[in-house]
Short mmCIF file of C-alpha atoms in Angstrom, two decimals:
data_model
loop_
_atom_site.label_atom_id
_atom_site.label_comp_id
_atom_site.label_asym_id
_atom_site.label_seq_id
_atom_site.Cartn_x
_atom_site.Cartn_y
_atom_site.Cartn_z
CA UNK M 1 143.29 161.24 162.67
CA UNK M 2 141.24 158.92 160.48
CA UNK M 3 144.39 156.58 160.10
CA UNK M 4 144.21 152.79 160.46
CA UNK M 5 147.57 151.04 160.50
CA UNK M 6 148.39 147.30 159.53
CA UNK M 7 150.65 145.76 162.10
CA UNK M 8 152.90 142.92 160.77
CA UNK M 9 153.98 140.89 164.08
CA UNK M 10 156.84 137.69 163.72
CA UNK M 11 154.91 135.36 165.55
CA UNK M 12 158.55 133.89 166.71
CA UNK M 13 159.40 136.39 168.89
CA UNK M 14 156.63 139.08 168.56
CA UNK M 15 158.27 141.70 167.68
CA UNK M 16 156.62 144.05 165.04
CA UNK M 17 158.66 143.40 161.32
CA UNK M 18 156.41 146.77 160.00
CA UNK M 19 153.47 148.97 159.95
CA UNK M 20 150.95 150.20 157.16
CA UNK M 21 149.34 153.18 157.49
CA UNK M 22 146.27 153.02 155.01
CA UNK M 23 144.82 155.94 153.26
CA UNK M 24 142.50 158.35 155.49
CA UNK M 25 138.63 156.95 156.20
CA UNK M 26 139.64 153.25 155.24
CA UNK M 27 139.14 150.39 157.63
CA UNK M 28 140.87 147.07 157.55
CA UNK M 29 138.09 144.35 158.12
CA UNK M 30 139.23 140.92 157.46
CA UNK M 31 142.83 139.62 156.27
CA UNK M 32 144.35 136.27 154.81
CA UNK M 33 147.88 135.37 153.78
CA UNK M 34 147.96 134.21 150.15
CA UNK M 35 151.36 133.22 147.84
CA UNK M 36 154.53 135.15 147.52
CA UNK M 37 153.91 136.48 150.98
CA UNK M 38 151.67 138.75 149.99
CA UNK M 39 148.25 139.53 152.44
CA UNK M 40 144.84 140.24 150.91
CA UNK M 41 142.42 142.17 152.89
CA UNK M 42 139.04 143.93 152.82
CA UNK M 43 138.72 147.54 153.14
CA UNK M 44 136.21 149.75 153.85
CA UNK M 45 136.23 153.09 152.90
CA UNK M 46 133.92 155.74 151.92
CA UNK M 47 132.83 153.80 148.27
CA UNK M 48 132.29 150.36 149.98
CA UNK M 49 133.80 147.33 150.76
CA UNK M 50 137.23 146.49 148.21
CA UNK M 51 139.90 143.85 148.24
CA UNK M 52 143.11 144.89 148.31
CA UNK M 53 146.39 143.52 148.16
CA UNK M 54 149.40 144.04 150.39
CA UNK M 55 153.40 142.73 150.86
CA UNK M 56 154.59 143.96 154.37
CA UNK M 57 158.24 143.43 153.22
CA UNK M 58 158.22 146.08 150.09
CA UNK M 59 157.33 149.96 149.94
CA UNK M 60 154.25 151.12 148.68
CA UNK M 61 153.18 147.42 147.95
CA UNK M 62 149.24 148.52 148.61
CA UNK M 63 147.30 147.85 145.48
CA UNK M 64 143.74 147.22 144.54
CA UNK M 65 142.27 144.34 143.32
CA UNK M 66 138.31 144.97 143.53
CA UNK M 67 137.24 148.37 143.79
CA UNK M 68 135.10 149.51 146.70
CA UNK M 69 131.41 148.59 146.06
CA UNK M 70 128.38 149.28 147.88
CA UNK M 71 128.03 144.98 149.05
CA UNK M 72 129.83 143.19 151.45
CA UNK M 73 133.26 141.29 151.90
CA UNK M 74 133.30 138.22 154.42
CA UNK M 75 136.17 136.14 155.48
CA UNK M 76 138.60 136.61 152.07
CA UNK M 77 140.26 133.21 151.54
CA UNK M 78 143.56 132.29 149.81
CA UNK M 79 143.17 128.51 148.31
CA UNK M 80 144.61 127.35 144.79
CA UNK M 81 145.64 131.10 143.52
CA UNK M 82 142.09 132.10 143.92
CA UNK M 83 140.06 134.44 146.75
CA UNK M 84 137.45 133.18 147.73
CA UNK M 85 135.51 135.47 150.08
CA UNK M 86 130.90 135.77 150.93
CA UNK M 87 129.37 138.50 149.48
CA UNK M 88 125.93 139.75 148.62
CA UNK M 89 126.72 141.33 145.33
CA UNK M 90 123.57 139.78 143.98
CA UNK M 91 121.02 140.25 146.60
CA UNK M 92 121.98 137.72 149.29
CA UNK M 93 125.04 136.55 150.90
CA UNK M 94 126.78 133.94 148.64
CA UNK M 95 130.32 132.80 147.69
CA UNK M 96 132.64 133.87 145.00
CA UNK M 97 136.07 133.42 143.65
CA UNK M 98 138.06 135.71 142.41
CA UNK M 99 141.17 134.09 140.06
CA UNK M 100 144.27 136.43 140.41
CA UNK M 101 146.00 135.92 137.57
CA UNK M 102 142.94 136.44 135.13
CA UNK M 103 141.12 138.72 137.15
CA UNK M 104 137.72 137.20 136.49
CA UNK M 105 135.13 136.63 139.16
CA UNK M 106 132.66 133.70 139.44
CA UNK M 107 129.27 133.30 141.75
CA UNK M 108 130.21 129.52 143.43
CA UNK M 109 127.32 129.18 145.84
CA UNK M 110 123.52 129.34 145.03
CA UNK M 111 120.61 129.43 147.61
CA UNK M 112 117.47 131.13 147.97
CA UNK M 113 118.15 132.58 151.35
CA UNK M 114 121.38 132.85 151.07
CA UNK M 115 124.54 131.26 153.13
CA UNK M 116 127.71 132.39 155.41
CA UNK M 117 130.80 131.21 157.14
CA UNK M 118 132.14 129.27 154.40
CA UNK M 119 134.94 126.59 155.57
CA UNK M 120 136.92 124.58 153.13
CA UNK M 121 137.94 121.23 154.11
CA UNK M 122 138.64 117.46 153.33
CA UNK M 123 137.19 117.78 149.43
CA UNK M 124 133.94 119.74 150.94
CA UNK M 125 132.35 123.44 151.05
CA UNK M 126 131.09 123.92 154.75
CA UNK M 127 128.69 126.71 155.53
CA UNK M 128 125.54 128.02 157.57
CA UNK M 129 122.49 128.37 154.67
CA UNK M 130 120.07 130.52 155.83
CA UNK M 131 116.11 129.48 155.72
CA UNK M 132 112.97 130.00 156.53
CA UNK M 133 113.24 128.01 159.78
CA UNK M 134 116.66 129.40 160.45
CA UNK M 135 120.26 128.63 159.86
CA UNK M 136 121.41 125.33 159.10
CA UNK M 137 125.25 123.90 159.03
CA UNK M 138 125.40 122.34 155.65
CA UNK M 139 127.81 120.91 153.15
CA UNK M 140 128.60 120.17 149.59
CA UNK M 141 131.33 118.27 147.74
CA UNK M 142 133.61 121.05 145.74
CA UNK M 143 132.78 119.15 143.00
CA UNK M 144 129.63 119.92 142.13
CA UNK M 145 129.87 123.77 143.01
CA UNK M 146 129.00 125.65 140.37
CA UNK M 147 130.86 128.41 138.54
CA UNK M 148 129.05 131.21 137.37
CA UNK M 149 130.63 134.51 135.96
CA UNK M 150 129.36 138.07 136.96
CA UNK M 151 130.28 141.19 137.07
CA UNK M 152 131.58 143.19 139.75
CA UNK M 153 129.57 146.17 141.04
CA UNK M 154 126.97 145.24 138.36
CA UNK M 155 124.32 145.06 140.92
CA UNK M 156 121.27 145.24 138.51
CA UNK M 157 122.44 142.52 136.40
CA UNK M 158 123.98 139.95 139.47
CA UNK M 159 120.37 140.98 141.32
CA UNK M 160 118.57 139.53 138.53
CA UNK M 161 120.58 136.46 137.80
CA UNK M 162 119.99 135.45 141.74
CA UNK M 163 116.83 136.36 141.22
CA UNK M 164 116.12 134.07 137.97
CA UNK M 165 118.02 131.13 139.64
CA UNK M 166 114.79 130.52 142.19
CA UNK M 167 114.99 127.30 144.42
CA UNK M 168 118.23 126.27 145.50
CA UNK M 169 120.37 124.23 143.20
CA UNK M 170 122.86 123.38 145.83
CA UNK M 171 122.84 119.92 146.76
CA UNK M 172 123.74 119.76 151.11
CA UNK M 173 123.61 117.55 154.02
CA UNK M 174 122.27 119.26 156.88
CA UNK M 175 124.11 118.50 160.49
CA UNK M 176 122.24 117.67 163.67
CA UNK M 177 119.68 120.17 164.43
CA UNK M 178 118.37 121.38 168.53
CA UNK M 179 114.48 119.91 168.60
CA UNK M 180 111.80 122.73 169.69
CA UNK M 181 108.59 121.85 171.54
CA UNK M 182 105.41 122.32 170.29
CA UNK M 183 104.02 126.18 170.69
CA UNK M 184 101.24 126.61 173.97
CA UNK M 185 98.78 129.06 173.24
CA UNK M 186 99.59 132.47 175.60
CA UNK M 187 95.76 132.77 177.61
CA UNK M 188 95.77 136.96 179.03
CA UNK M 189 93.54 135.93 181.60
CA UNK M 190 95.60 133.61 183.78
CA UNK M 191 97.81 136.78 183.44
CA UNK M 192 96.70 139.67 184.21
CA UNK M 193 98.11 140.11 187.80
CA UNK M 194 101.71 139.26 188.97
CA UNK M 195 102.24 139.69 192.52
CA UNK M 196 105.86 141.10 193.26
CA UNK M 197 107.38 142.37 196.51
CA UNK M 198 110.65 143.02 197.82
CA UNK M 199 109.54 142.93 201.24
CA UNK M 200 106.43 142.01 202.82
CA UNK M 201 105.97 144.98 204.91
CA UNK M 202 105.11 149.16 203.64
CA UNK M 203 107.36 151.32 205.89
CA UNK M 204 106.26 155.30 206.64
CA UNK M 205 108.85 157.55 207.07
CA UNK M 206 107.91 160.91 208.17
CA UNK M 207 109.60 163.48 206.82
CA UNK M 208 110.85 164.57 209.90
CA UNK M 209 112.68 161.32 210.90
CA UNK M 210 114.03 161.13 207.14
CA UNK M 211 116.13 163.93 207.57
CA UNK M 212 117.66 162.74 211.08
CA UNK M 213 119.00 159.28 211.98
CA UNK M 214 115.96 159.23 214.95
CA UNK M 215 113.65 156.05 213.73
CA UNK M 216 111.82 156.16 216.75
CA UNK M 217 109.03 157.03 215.35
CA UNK M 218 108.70 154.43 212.20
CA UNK M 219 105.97 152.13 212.07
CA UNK M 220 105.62 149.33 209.15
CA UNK M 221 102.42 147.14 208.25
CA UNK M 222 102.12 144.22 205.92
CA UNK M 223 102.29 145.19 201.92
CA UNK M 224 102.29 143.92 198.54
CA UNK M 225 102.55 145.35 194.63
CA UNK M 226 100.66 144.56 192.36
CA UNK M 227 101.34 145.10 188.39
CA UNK M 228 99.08 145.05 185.35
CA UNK M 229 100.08 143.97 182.28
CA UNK M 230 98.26 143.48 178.98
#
C-alpha cells in the first residue's frame, strides 16, 4: 500500500521491458528521457517536490539529484546536458536549469508575476507570463536569457533576490490576444423579479388520489413562480 510503480513500455510492440517500485508515500509527477538512457522525474514525497534520476535497464539505478523541497517541479526538460524544469523556489513560478555534470543550478527566467509552460523551440523560450490582466503566450530569444545562480531550498535568500529584481527584465513578444467588450454597469432594479415556470398550470392533488392511481378528482388552474434575488 502506498507504492507507486514506474512502468517502462517498448513503444514497438508494447510490451512492458520493467517496473520500478518507488519508496513508500512518493509520487511520480512528471518524467523526461535525458542521455545515456537514463529518465529524470519529479517526485513527491513527504519533504516536497525532488528530481530524481532513473535507468530502467540497471538495478537499483534510483538516485537523487535535488532533494525534496517545499516548491514546485513543472515539466523537467532534458536539452544540452542540462534540466530545465518551472519552479517557484523564489516566490513565483520561473525557470531554472540544473547542469548535471556540475551540479549547479541557475534562475533563467525573470518576471514579476511569474511564467509557466515553458517550450523550447527554433532558437526561442516559449511560455505563458502571468499578469495583471491575465496570461499571455510570450517569447524570448535563448540568447538573451539570463543566468542567475541560487541556491536550492534556500527559500529566504531566492525570495529576496526575486523580490529585489522588481519589473520584468525579460524582453517578449506577446501572441494574438481574444478582445473583451467594454464592462455595462449591473442596475438591481431591472432585476429584481425573474419569472420561471415549468408549466403554466398549479395542479392539487389530494392526498387521497396521491396514494391511488384514481385522478378523477384533480383539478389544475393557471400558475407561475416567482423568485427574488438581490
Amino acid at each position: 500500500a502506498g507504492t507507486t510503480v514506474l512502468a517502462v513500455i517498448d513503444s514497438g510492440n508494447g510490451k512492458p521491458i520493467r517496473e520500478i517500485s518507488l519508496p513508500d508515500w512518493q509520487q511520480v509527477y512528471e518524467m523526461t528521457w535525458g542521455a545515456d538512457s537514463l529518465i529524470y522525474a519529479s517526485i513527491l514525497g513527504d519533504g516536497g517536490f525532488g528530481l530524481y534520476s532513473i535507468n530502467p535497464f540497471e538495478e537499483s539505478s534510483f538516485r537523487e539529484i535535488l532533494p525534496p523541497r517545499p516548491v514546485s517541479i513543472e515539466r523537467p526538460q532534458y536539452r544540452d546536458g542540462s534540466l530545465y524544469f518551472g519552479s517557484d523556489l523564489g516566490g513565483v513560478q520561473e525557470l531554472y536549469e540544473l547542469e548535471l555534470g556540475s551540479g549547479r543550478l541557475f534562475r533563467r527566467s525573470s518576471t514579476k508575476y511569474g511564467a509557466s509552460s515553458f517550450v523550447f523551440g527554433d532558437g526561442y523560450l516559449y511560455f505563458s507570463r502571468h499578469d495583471a490582466a491575465g496570461k499571455l503566450v510570450c517569447r524570448t530569444p535563448l540568447a538573451d536569457l539570463p543566468k542567475v545562480e541560487v541556491v536550492w531550498g534556500d527559500e529566504y535568500k531566492s525570495a529576496q533576490e526575486a523580490a529585489l529584481s522588481g519589473v520584468d527584465t525579460i524582453t517578449y513578444k506577446s501572441e494574438t490576444q481574444i478582445p473583451v467588450g467594454e464592462p455595462r454597469r449591473y442596475r438591481k432594479a431591472g432585476h429584481l423579479f425573474r419569472l420561471h415556470s415549468w408549466m403554466p398550470l398549479y395542479a392539487d392533488v389530494s392526498s387521497i388520489s396521491s396514494s391511488s392511481l384514481d385522478i378523477s378528482d384533480l383539478s389544475a388552474t393557471l400558475g407561475a413562480t416567482a423568485i427574488f434575488q438581490n
